[in-house]
Structures are given as C-alpha cells and as structure tokens.
Short mmCIF file of C-alpha atoms and ligand atoms in Angstrom, two decimals:
data_model
loop_
_atom_site.label_atom_id
_atom_site.label_comp_id
_atom_site.label_asym_id
_atom_site.label_seq_id
_atom_site.Cartn_x
_atom_site.Cartn_y
_atom_site.Cartn_z
CA MET A 1 90.78 94.30 109.93
CA GLU A 2 90.64 92.63 113.35
CA PHE A 3 93.91 91.01 114.38
CA PHE A 4 92.76 89.22 117.51
CA PRO A 5 89.24 88.11 116.49
CA ASP A 6 89.12 85.21 118.95
CA ILE A 7 89.89 87.31 121.98
CA GLU A 8 87.21 89.16 123.90
CA PRO A 9 88.08 92.25 125.95
CA ILE A 10 89.86 91.15 129.13
CA ARG A 11 87.81 91.78 132.28
CA TYR A 12 88.43 91.61 136.01
CA GLU A 13 86.89 88.34 137.26
CA GLY A 14 88.57 88.00 140.67
CA PRO A 15 91.02 85.48 142.13
CA ASP A 16 88.69 82.50 141.80
CA SER A 17 88.16 82.80 138.05
CA ASP A 18 89.40 79.87 135.98
CA ASN A 19 89.41 81.97 132.80
CA HIS A 20 93.06 82.43 131.86
CA LEU A 21 92.03 85.44 129.78
CA SER A 22 90.79 87.49 132.75
CA PHE A 23 92.33 89.62 135.49
CA ARG A 24 92.41 88.00 138.93
CA TYR A 25 93.83 90.99 140.82
CA TYR A 26 94.05 93.96 138.47
CA ASP A 27 90.74 95.74 138.96
CA GLU A 28 91.32 99.11 137.33
CA ASN A 29 88.61 100.84 139.38
CA LEU A 30 89.61 99.47 142.78
CA VAL A 31 90.81 102.28 145.04
CA ILE A 32 93.92 101.59 147.09
CA ALA A 33 95.81 104.28 148.96
CA ASP A 34 93.54 107.01 147.58
CA LYS A 35 93.95 106.15 143.91
CA THR A 36 92.48 103.61 141.54
CA MET A 37 94.73 100.82 140.32
CA LYS A 38 94.53 102.40 136.88
CA GLU A 39 95.92 105.66 138.29
CA HIS A 40 98.64 103.96 140.35
CA PHE A 41 100.10 102.01 137.48
CA ARG A 42 99.37 103.87 134.25
CA PHE A 43 100.35 100.60 132.52
CA ALA A 44 101.84 100.89 129.06
CA MET A 45 102.48 98.52 126.19
CA ALA A 46 106.00 98.59 124.75
CA TYR A 47 105.56 98.85 121.01
CA TRP A 48 108.92 97.23 120.22
CA HIS A 49 108.51 94.01 122.16
CA SER A 50 104.79 93.49 121.78
CA MET A 51 104.32 94.52 118.15
CA CYS A 52 107.76 94.20 116.51
CA ASN A 53 109.61 91.37 118.24
CA ALA A 54 108.85 88.10 116.47
CA GLY A 55 111.15 86.16 118.80
CA GLY A 56 114.46 86.14 116.93
CA ASP A 57 117.65 85.60 118.92
CA PRO A 58 121.35 85.42 117.92
CA PHE A 59 120.89 81.73 117.14
CA GLY A 60 117.74 81.72 115.06
CA PRO A 61 115.00 83.74 113.41
CA GLY A 62 111.68 84.85 114.86
CA THR A 63 109.08 82.21 115.57
CA ARG A 64 105.91 84.30 115.75
CA ILE A 65 103.92 85.08 112.63
CA PHE A 66 102.43 88.54 112.99
CA PRO A 67 99.35 89.02 110.82
CA TRP A 68 100.26 92.72 110.75
CA ALA A 69 103.65 92.10 109.12
CA VAL A 70 102.77 90.28 105.91
CA SER A 71 103.12 93.04 103.29
CA SER A 72 106.31 93.63 101.27
CA ASP A 73 105.78 97.36 101.84
CA PRO A 74 107.18 98.42 105.24
CA MET A 75 104.80 101.40 105.42
CA GLU A 76 101.79 99.15 104.90
CA ASN A 77 103.07 96.90 107.69
CA ALA A 78 103.57 99.92 109.93
CA LYS A 79 99.95 100.98 109.43
CA ALA A 80 98.66 97.46 110.10
CA ARG A 81 100.90 97.26 113.18
CA LEU A 82 99.36 100.46 114.49
CA ASP A 83 95.86 98.99 114.08
CA ALA A 84 96.96 95.80 115.84
CA ALA A 85 98.59 97.78 118.68
CA PHE A 86 95.45 99.80 119.42
CA GLU A 87 93.22 96.72 119.14
CA PHE A 88 95.47 94.89 121.58
CA MET A 89 95.61 97.75 124.09
CA THR A 90 91.86 98.33 123.86
CA LYS A 91 91.11 94.66 124.53
CA MET A 92 93.58 94.68 127.41
CA SER A 93 92.38 98.02 128.88
CA ILE A 94 95.99 99.18 128.80
CA PRO A 95 95.75 102.98 128.91
CA PHE A 96 99.21 103.95 127.56
CA TYR A 97 101.92 102.93 125.13
CA CYS A 98 105.61 103.69 124.58
CA PHE A 99 107.48 103.63 121.28
CA HIS A 100 110.78 104.21 119.51
CA ASP A 101 110.56 106.17 116.26
CA ARG A 102 111.60 103.07 114.31
CA ASP A 103 109.01 100.81 115.96
CA MET A 104 106.22 102.97 114.69
CA ALA A 105 107.56 103.89 111.25
CA PRO A 106 110.32 102.38 109.12
CA GLU A 107 113.57 104.26 108.63
CA GLY A 108 113.77 105.79 105.14
CA ASN A 109 116.73 106.27 102.83
CA SER A 110 117.37 109.79 104.11
CA VAL A 111 116.70 111.94 107.15
CA LYS A 112 113.86 113.58 105.24
CA GLU A 113 112.25 110.30 104.21
CA SER A 114 112.46 108.93 107.77
CA GLU A 115 110.82 112.10 109.06
CA LYS A 116 108.05 111.81 106.49
CA ASN A 117 107.38 108.17 107.39
CA LEU A 118 107.21 109.01 111.08
CA LYS A 119 104.93 111.98 110.48
CA THR A 120 102.52 109.80 108.48
CA LEU A 121 102.27 107.27 111.30
CA VAL A 122 102.05 109.94 114.01
CA ASP A 123 99.05 111.47 112.24
CA LEU A 124 97.39 108.04 112.12
CA ALA A 125 98.27 107.36 115.76
CA LEU A 126 96.72 110.66 116.80
CA ARG A 127 93.44 109.53 115.28
CA LYS A 128 93.70 106.16 117.03
CA GLN A 129 94.34 107.93 120.34
CA ALA A 130 91.28 110.10 119.85
CA ASP A 131 89.12 107.08 118.96
CA THR A 132 90.24 104.90 121.88
CA GLY A 133 91.31 107.29 124.66
CA ILE A 134 94.67 105.50 124.81
CA LYS A 135 97.57 107.88 125.45
CA LEU A 136 101.29 108.08 124.90
CA LEU A 137 103.35 107.53 128.06
CA TRP A 138 106.66 108.23 126.36
CA GLY A 139 108.43 108.34 123.06
CA THR A 140 112.09 107.78 122.29
CA ALA A 141 114.52 107.48 119.41
CA ASN A 142 116.19 104.23 118.46
CA LEU A 143 119.84 105.30 118.50
CA PHE A 144 121.24 101.79 118.67
CA SER A 145 120.09 99.58 115.75
CA ASN A 146 121.42 101.35 112.68
CA PRO A 147 125.09 100.40 111.99
CA ARG A 148 126.04 104.10 112.00
CA TYR A 149 125.57 104.03 115.79
CA MET A 150 127.91 101.09 116.40
CA ASN A 151 130.42 103.44 118.12
CA GLY A 152 127.76 105.45 119.91
CA ALA A 153 125.20 108.09 119.01
CA ALA A 154 125.65 111.31 121.02
CA THR A 155 129.04 109.93 122.15
CA ASN A 156 130.25 108.77 118.72
CA PRO A 157 133.85 109.85 117.91
CA ASP A 158 132.56 110.92 114.47
CA PHE A 159 130.72 114.26 114.62
CA SER A 160 128.64 113.44 111.54
CA VAL A 161 127.08 110.54 113.46
CA VAL A 162 126.31 112.92 116.35
CA CYS A 163 124.47 115.09 113.79
CA GLN A 164 122.40 112.11 112.61
CA ALA A 165 121.52 111.33 116.23
CA GLY A 166 120.50 114.97 116.73
CA ALA A 167 118.24 114.89 113.68
CA GLN A 168 116.63 111.71 114.90
CA VAL A 169 116.06 112.95 118.46
CA LYS A 170 114.62 116.22 117.13
CA ALA A 171 112.04 114.31 115.09
CA ALA A 172 111.28 111.88 117.93
CA ILE A 173 110.68 114.77 120.38
CA GLU A 174 108.39 116.41 117.81
CA ALA A 175 106.47 113.13 117.48
CA THR A 176 106.21 112.81 121.27
CA VAL A 177 104.92 116.37 121.60
CA ALA A 178 102.43 115.88 118.74
CA LEU A 179 101.09 112.75 120.44
CA GLY A 180 100.87 114.44 123.86
CA GLY A 181 103.46 112.14 125.48
CA ASP A 182 104.00 112.60 129.21
CA SER A 183 107.73 111.84 129.10
CA TYR A 184 110.57 111.49 126.63
CA VAL A 185 113.13 108.73 127.27
CA PHE A 186 116.85 108.41 126.58
CA TRP A 187 118.29 104.95 126.81
CA GLY A 188 121.94 104.95 125.75
CA GLY A 189 122.60 101.38 124.69
CA ARG A 190 125.56 102.38 122.51
CA GLU A 191 126.62 105.33 124.69
CA GLY A 192 129.55 103.67 126.38
CA TYR A 193 132.64 101.79 125.31
CA SER A 194 133.65 98.34 124.23
CA TYR A 195 137.40 99.06 124.56
CA LEU A 196 138.78 101.54 127.05
CA PHE A 197 142.02 102.17 125.17
CA ASN A 198 140.44 103.40 121.95
CA THR A 199 137.95 105.63 123.76
CA ASN A 200 138.21 109.15 125.20
CA THR A 201 135.64 108.63 127.94
CA ALA A 202 135.92 112.17 129.36
CA LYS A 203 135.22 113.72 125.96
CA GLU A 204 132.35 111.37 125.24
CA LEU A 205 130.69 112.12 128.57
CA GLU A 206 130.99 115.85 127.89
CA HIS A 207 129.39 115.30 124.50
CA MET A 208 126.56 113.34 126.10
CA GLY A 209 125.84 116.17 128.53
CA ARG A 210 125.95 118.74 125.72
CA PHE A 211 123.62 116.66 123.53
CA LEU A 212 121.06 116.18 126.31
CA LYS A 213 121.00 119.94 126.98
CA MET A 214 120.33 120.60 123.29
CA ALA A 215 117.52 118.03 123.25
CA ARG A 216 116.01 119.45 126.45
CA ASP A 217 116.10 123.00 125.11
CA TYR A 218 114.51 122.01 121.81
CA GLY A 219 111.69 120.12 123.54
CA ARG A 220 110.98 123.06 125.86
CA LYS A 221 111.04 125.41 122.85
CA ILE A 222 108.34 123.44 121.04
CA GLY A 223 106.15 123.13 124.13
CA PHE A 224 107.16 119.85 125.80
CA THR A 225 106.34 120.22 129.50
CA GLY A 226 106.84 116.59 130.56
CA ASN A 227 109.83 114.87 132.10
CA TYR A 228 112.91 113.78 130.25
CA LEU A 229 113.91 110.37 131.53
CA ILE A 230 117.25 108.60 131.46
CA GLU A 231 117.01 104.82 131.65
CA PRO A 232 120.09 103.45 133.41
CA LYS A 233 121.67 100.20 132.28
CA PRO A 234 125.22 99.06 133.00
CA MET A 235 126.00 97.02 129.89
CA GLU A 236 124.54 95.26 126.87
CA PRO A 237 124.95 96.01 124.05
CA SER A 238 128.03 98.03 125.11
CA LEU A 239 130.59 96.41 127.39
CA HIS A 240 130.21 99.40 129.68
CA GLN A 241 127.40 101.93 129.42
CA TYR A 242 127.83 105.45 130.78
CA ASP A 243 124.34 105.43 132.35
CA PHE A 244 125.47 102.54 134.54
CA ASP A 245 122.91 102.75 137.35
CA ALA A 246 120.68 105.22 139.17
CA SER A 247 123.46 106.68 141.31
CA THR A 248 125.78 107.19 138.34
CA VAL A 249 123.03 108.92 136.35
CA ILE A 250 121.98 111.14 139.28
CA GLY A 251 125.59 112.32 139.65
CA PHE A 252 125.87 112.92 135.90
CA LEU A 253 122.62 114.92 135.76
CA HIS A 254 123.75 117.17 138.62
CA LYS A 255 127.17 117.70 137.08
CA HIS A 256 125.59 118.87 133.83
CA GLY A 257 122.83 121.00 135.36
CA LEU A 258 120.12 118.69 134.05
CA GLU A 259 118.63 117.66 137.39
CA LYS A 260 115.55 119.86 137.13
CA ASP A 261 114.34 118.54 133.78
CA PHE A 262 115.45 114.93 133.95
CA LYS A 263 114.30 112.00 136.03
CA LEU A 264 114.98 108.27 135.81
CA ASN A 265 113.15 105.41 134.19
CA ILE A 266 114.08 102.36 136.26
CA GLU A 267 114.00 98.92 134.65
CA SER A 268 114.01 95.84 136.84
CA ASN A 269 116.29 93.75 134.63
CA HIS A 270 118.77 96.64 134.25
CA ALA A 271 118.96 96.91 138.03
CA THR A 272 119.91 93.27 138.40
CA LEU A 273 122.46 93.56 135.57
CA ALA A 274 124.08 96.34 137.60
CA GLY A 275 124.25 94.05 140.62
CA HIS A 276 121.39 95.81 142.41
CA SER A 277 117.86 94.83 143.28
CA PHE A 278 114.94 96.51 141.49
CA ALA A 279 113.91 98.06 144.82
CA HIS A 280 117.44 99.46 145.32
CA GLU A 281 117.33 101.35 142.02
CA LEU A 282 113.81 102.61 142.73
CA ARG A 283 114.81 103.75 146.20
CA PHE A 284 117.92 105.60 145.04
CA ALA A 285 115.98 107.35 142.26
CA ALA A 286 113.13 108.22 144.65
CA ASP A 287 115.52 109.50 147.34
CA ALA A 288 116.92 111.92 144.77
CA GLY A 289 113.39 113.04 143.85
CA MET A 290 113.98 111.58 140.42
CA LEU A 291 111.75 108.53 140.11
CA GLY A 292 110.05 109.24 136.80
CA GLY A 293 108.93 105.86 135.50
CA ILE A 294 109.35 102.12 135.50
CA ASP A 295 110.14 99.59 132.81
CA ALA A 296 108.48 96.54 134.29
CA ASN A 297 110.09 93.21 133.51
CA TYR A 298 112.10 90.47 135.19
CA GLY A 299 115.51 88.97 134.53
CA GLU A 300 116.36 85.30 134.78
CA PRO A 301 118.29 85.12 138.05
CA MET A 302 120.25 82.13 136.80
CA ASN A 303 122.17 83.85 134.01
CA GLY A 304 121.83 87.57 134.76
CA TRP A 305 121.32 88.61 131.11
CA ASP A 306 118.78 91.21 130.04
CA THR A 307 116.20 88.52 129.33
CA ASP A 308 113.24 90.93 129.64
CA ASN A 309 110.79 88.34 130.93
CA PHE A 310 107.31 89.49 131.82
CA PRO A 311 107.26 90.39 135.52
CA THR A 312 105.77 87.51 137.47
CA ASN A 313 107.92 87.67 140.59
CA LEU A 314 105.49 88.67 143.32
CA TYR A 315 108.13 89.30 145.95
CA GLU A 316 109.99 91.74 143.69
CA ALA A 317 106.70 93.48 142.88
CA ILE A 318 105.87 93.90 146.59
CA GLU A 319 109.27 95.43 147.31
CA ALA A 320 108.90 97.75 144.32
CA MET A 321 105.42 98.84 145.36
CA ILE A 322 106.54 99.58 148.93
CA VAL A 323 109.07 102.03 147.50
CA VAL A 324 106.60 103.48 144.99
CA LEU A 325 103.92 104.00 147.67
CA GLU A 326 106.37 105.50 150.14
CA SER A 327 107.69 107.92 147.54
CA GLY A 328 104.21 109.14 146.60
CA GLY A 329 103.93 107.43 143.21
CA LEU A 330 105.30 108.03 139.74
CA GLY A 331 103.52 111.28 138.89
CA LYS A 332 103.48 111.58 135.11
CA GLY A 333 105.33 108.27 134.82
CA GLY A 334 103.89 104.79 134.52
CA PHE A 335 104.68 101.08 134.33
CA ASN A 336 105.79 100.16 130.83
CA PHE A 337 106.04 96.45 130.04
CA ASP A 338 109.52 96.40 128.53
CA ALA A 339 109.16 92.62 128.36
CA LYS A 340 109.07 90.05 125.63
CA LEU A 341 107.45 86.70 125.15
CA ARG A 342 109.78 83.71 125.24
CA ARG A 343 110.84 82.56 121.77
CA ASN A 344 108.69 79.46 122.08
CA SER A 345 105.55 81.34 123.15
CA THR A 346 104.02 81.41 119.71
CA ASP A 347 100.25 81.64 120.17
CA LEU A 348 98.70 85.06 119.57
CA GLU A 349 96.93 84.78 122.94
CA ASP A 350 100.32 84.49 124.69
CA LEU A 351 100.74 88.26 124.34
CA PHE A 352 97.51 88.73 126.32
CA ILE A 353 98.39 86.10 128.91
CA ALA A 354 101.81 87.66 129.48
CA HIS A 355 100.41 91.17 130.02
CA ILE A 356 97.64 89.84 132.28
CA ALA A 357 100.26 88.03 134.36
CA GLY A 358 102.33 91.20 134.65
CA MET A 359 99.39 93.42 135.57
CA ASP A 360 98.06 90.90 138.09
CA THR A 361 101.51 90.55 139.66
CA PHE A 362 101.83 94.29 140.22
CA ALA A 363 98.21 94.57 141.36
CA ARG A 364 98.86 91.94 144.03
CA GLY A 365 102.13 93.66 144.84
CA LEU A 366 100.24 96.91 145.38
CA ILE A 367 97.58 95.32 147.61
CA ILE A 368 100.20 93.65 149.80
CA ALA A 369 102.53 96.64 149.87
CA ASP A 370 99.65 98.90 150.89
CA LYS A 371 98.84 96.53 153.74
CA LEU A 372 102.47 96.58 154.89
CA VAL A 373 102.78 100.35 154.61
CA ASN A 374 99.53 100.80 156.57
CA GLU A 375 100.32 98.43 159.41
CA LYS A 376 103.61 100.35 159.63
CA ARG A 377 105.56 97.57 161.33
CA VAL A 378 108.23 97.43 158.65
CA ILE A 379 108.42 101.19 158.35
CA ASP A 380 108.48 101.68 162.11
CA PHE A 381 111.35 99.20 162.47
CA ARG A 382 113.32 101.23 159.99
CA ASP A 383 112.46 104.63 161.43
CA ASN A 384 113.01 103.56 165.01
CA ARG A 385 116.59 102.60 164.22
CA TYR A 386 117.27 106.32 163.88
CA LEU A 387 115.56 107.47 167.08
CA SER A 388 118.92 108.51 168.58
CA PHE A 389 119.00 111.33 166.01
CA HIS A 390 116.17 113.02 167.91
CA GLU A 391 118.64 113.80 170.71
CA PRO A 392 119.84 117.44 170.81
CA ASP A 393 123.49 116.66 170.04
CA ALA A 394 122.51 114.42 167.13
CA MET A 395 120.23 117.13 165.76
CA LYS A 396 123.15 119.54 165.88
CA PHE A 397 125.22 116.95 163.99
CA GLU A 398 122.59 116.74 161.25
CA LYS A 399 122.49 120.53 160.95
CA GLY A 400 126.26 120.71 160.56
CA GLU A 401 126.75 122.40 163.94
CA LEU A 402 129.25 119.89 165.34
CA THR A 403 132.93 119.35 164.61
CA ILE A 404 134.86 116.11 164.67
CA GLU A 405 136.35 117.33 167.99
CA ASP A 406 132.80 117.53 169.36
CA LEU A 407 132.21 113.91 168.28
CA HIS A 408 135.40 112.99 170.10
CA ALA A 409 134.22 114.67 173.28
CA LEU A 410 130.78 113.02 173.02
CA ALA A 411 132.37 109.60 172.43
CA LEU A 412 134.28 110.01 175.70
CA GLU A 413 131.16 111.12 177.53
CA LYS A 414 128.76 108.48 176.10
CA GLY A 415 131.07 105.48 176.33
CA GLU A 416 130.73 102.23 174.39
CA PRO A 417 127.38 101.98 172.51
CA GLU A 418 125.01 99.11 173.13
CA LEU A 419 124.58 96.78 170.10
CA GLN A 420 121.27 97.34 168.26
CA SER A 421 119.82 94.48 166.22
CA GLY A 422 118.95 95.20 162.57
CA LYS A 423 116.05 92.69 162.77
CA GLN A 424 116.35 91.71 159.08
CA GLU A 425 114.90 88.22 159.49
CA LEU A 426 111.93 89.58 161.39
CA ILE A 427 111.17 92.11 158.64
CA GLU A 428 111.55 89.44 155.96
CA SER A 429 109.07 87.25 157.80
CA ILE A 430 106.59 90.14 158.23
CA ILE A 431 106.68 90.64 154.44
CA ASN A 432 106.25 86.91 153.80
CA ASN A 433 103.37 86.67 156.23
CA ALA A 434 101.54 89.53 154.52
CA ILE A 435 101.27 87.49 151.32
C1 LIG B 501 116.86 98.13 126.40
C2 LIG B 501 115.72 98.93 126.85
C3 LIG B 501 115.12 99.86 125.85
C4 LIG B 501 114.60 101.12 126.43
C5 LIG B 501 114.08 102.11 125.40
O1 LIG B 501 117.40 97.30 127.35
O2 LIG B 501 115.26 98.77 127.96
O3 LIG B 501 114.13 99.19 125.16
O4 LIG B 501 113.58 100.90 127.33
O5 LIG B 501 115.01 102.40 124.42
CO1 LIG B 502 113.63 99.57 128.93
#
C-alpha cells in the first residue's frame, strides 16, 4: 500500500522554485568543503515524531490521522508504519533513520514477547533497508514511557527495574547491530530526580556509570564498532536530569572511564533548556573530541520548553555549521530531525514540508558557514586575540614551565596591559552580511 500517493519524490529545484514540495537549497550532490551535502548532513528521520506522534499534548488527544495506524492489532500497525516510514524517507531522499525499540515494535506482555515483536520488525526493516539503501543512524531503548521507569531506569532505587532496563537495552543494542546502526544512543529522561530529599544522587550516578559500562561491553562483545552517544538534557520529564549538559556529561564520562567509547548527541532544544546556545553545546562537545551527532530541532524562545519545532532558524543553523565545519564534521554521526509537527499541522504533506524546511535551513547554514570559514575573517579575529601566547614566556606558561612567582615577576616587568577590544559587534555584522 502507498501511504503518500499524492506526493512525488522531492527534488532539488533551486531557490527560485515556487513548488513548496521541492528543495531550494538542499542539493544532495552539491560539494561544499570537500564533501557532498548528503555526506555532510547524513540526515535522519526520527521514527517517534514522524511516524508515531499524532499530535497529542497534555490537554488533548492527537489530531493527525495516520493511515498506518488503523488496525486494532498493534503488530499490524507496526508493519504498516514501517512501510510508511520507508516510503516517506525514499520520497524525501532522507538516507538514515533513528528509532526507539518501542517506536518500531509494540511492547509485549513480557520481556520475551517484547523481544519477539522487535525481532519480527527488525527482520522486516532489514529487508526495507536492502531494498531502498536507507540506513540506520542510531537505535535506542525507550526507558521513559513505561510506568515502571517513573523513578528512573538504570538509576531506579528498585534493582528489579534496573534489570528490566538492562534487558531492554540488551535487545535494543542487538537490534541496532542487526540493522548496521552507526551509533547507539542513551537519553536519560527519567535518570535524574524530582525530589532531592528522597533520592541518593551519589548512588544513582554510580549505578548509571556501572550500567553504561555493562551496555558498552555487551555491544562490543556482539560486534558493535560504532559510537555510544549520550544525549544531554537538563530537565523534562525529570525536574533535574543527571546528563544536564555537554560539560556535565563529559566530566561524567571521564570519571567512569567511558570517554573512549562514548560521544555526545547534541540537541538544539536541550541546549537552550540548559541555558546555553546550540552552538555552545556543539563547541564544548567538539572541544572534548566528543561531538558524535546532532538532534536537529528548535525551541520556542518565548517559553523555553522542549517544543521540538522543526529547525527553521537560519542564524542558529549558521552558527552550528561553523562549529561543525571547524571541528571536521560528525564522522559516523548525522543530523536527526528530533522535531515534531505542530498539533494543528494536520495535512499529510505537512510532514514533507517540515522536513524540507529543516533540510533547506541547514543547507543554507552550511553554504553561509563555509563562506565565513573560508574568508577567515571571523576565525582570524578569534585566533588573533591569542597572538600574545606566541611569545616565549607565554609558551612556557602553556607548557607548565612557569610558576605563579614567575607571573608576578613578569607582571612587574610588563606593566599595565593595553585594553584589547573583543570586537563582538563587528563579528556579528560580518555573519549577518554573509547571509
Ligand atoms: C527527548 C529526546 C529523545 C531522544 C531519544 O527530549 O530528545 O527523543 O532523542 O530518546
Ligand atoms: Co533527541
């Protein structure tokens, strides 16, 4: 069955096209900075938002009628959903997808039944991948929806819940390996606390480190060679999440000896929830050598919630792409649209329009960022601020060959420094003028 019969494959038609079902800027074969756009982005569809989210919110039910969710048998729906997902990605020329175990296959009444359901869908997905050439960017386990996880999964005070989480992660890693996924993601929505005074945070963090080591070792044992990714988020659904932001996660990974196997999956809206910009989180992950992927979306600046809008903010995309280009790209990672349609976007074509808008935004961001990186003005301004560290004494400082007494002596010798302008407004205007 065809689920989007009225929609033709989406093609690049250039900026002057008036066809709202075409790409204006995303030209997958266009080479920029030595790679095609397709290779730069490795765009992925998020199974949960695009195929499962009918638009429900805490105040009302879903508004979208999915033609792939009309059976009373959840397994039949799961199979139809898979067909719809691959039809959608094929028509969009989206080369990758990401999924939670429960997006792809319904949870059963037991661990065994859930595993069997997932295995059935993974076998079908493998065939779809072979037929279409579409690949798995990453898999993950949903350790946040089932009520058993209300107090956490790996960090639950009840060990029997930790065991359930372990069983689920084991099966989700197996599914990811079977489907050839490039990464495996941990997002700890319930790994945190809602009340500090009923929670042993030190113990829970130790448990989280232990659990991640077990998951890593199992994946390596069954042949997973990709990256494990932690997706930082400061809150929601928990009041406080342990994976608060990039810096917190980087410190945690080093403390637990996980820094060689794990990288970070940075999500724009999670960055802003943590009080940072998207570019800040990308930069801190990249500086640590741990930028492993991106969940591309955009948060409403007016309320700060995790609204998961499709990314249409060009300025944010430019800043992100400057960091991505400067750090040499995402390697095995990609740009996953962890973004949902608004509740009142109810036409089937809206899913296409939203993804086109996101891909075009990042494509433009890449073109402009590449221009800025090449003309080097912005980068030179930054680098030139540190020219004084080319002086012999400063080089000794960087190598750890000076003491604080030496700094004291040099302060006396050098006298009062001249003020050096940071030139922020100039750099902001250079970026604006490149658009
Ligand atoms: C939630 C979120 C998740 C992760 C995967 O805010 O971003 O969907 O990306 O579990
Ligand atoms: Co996400």
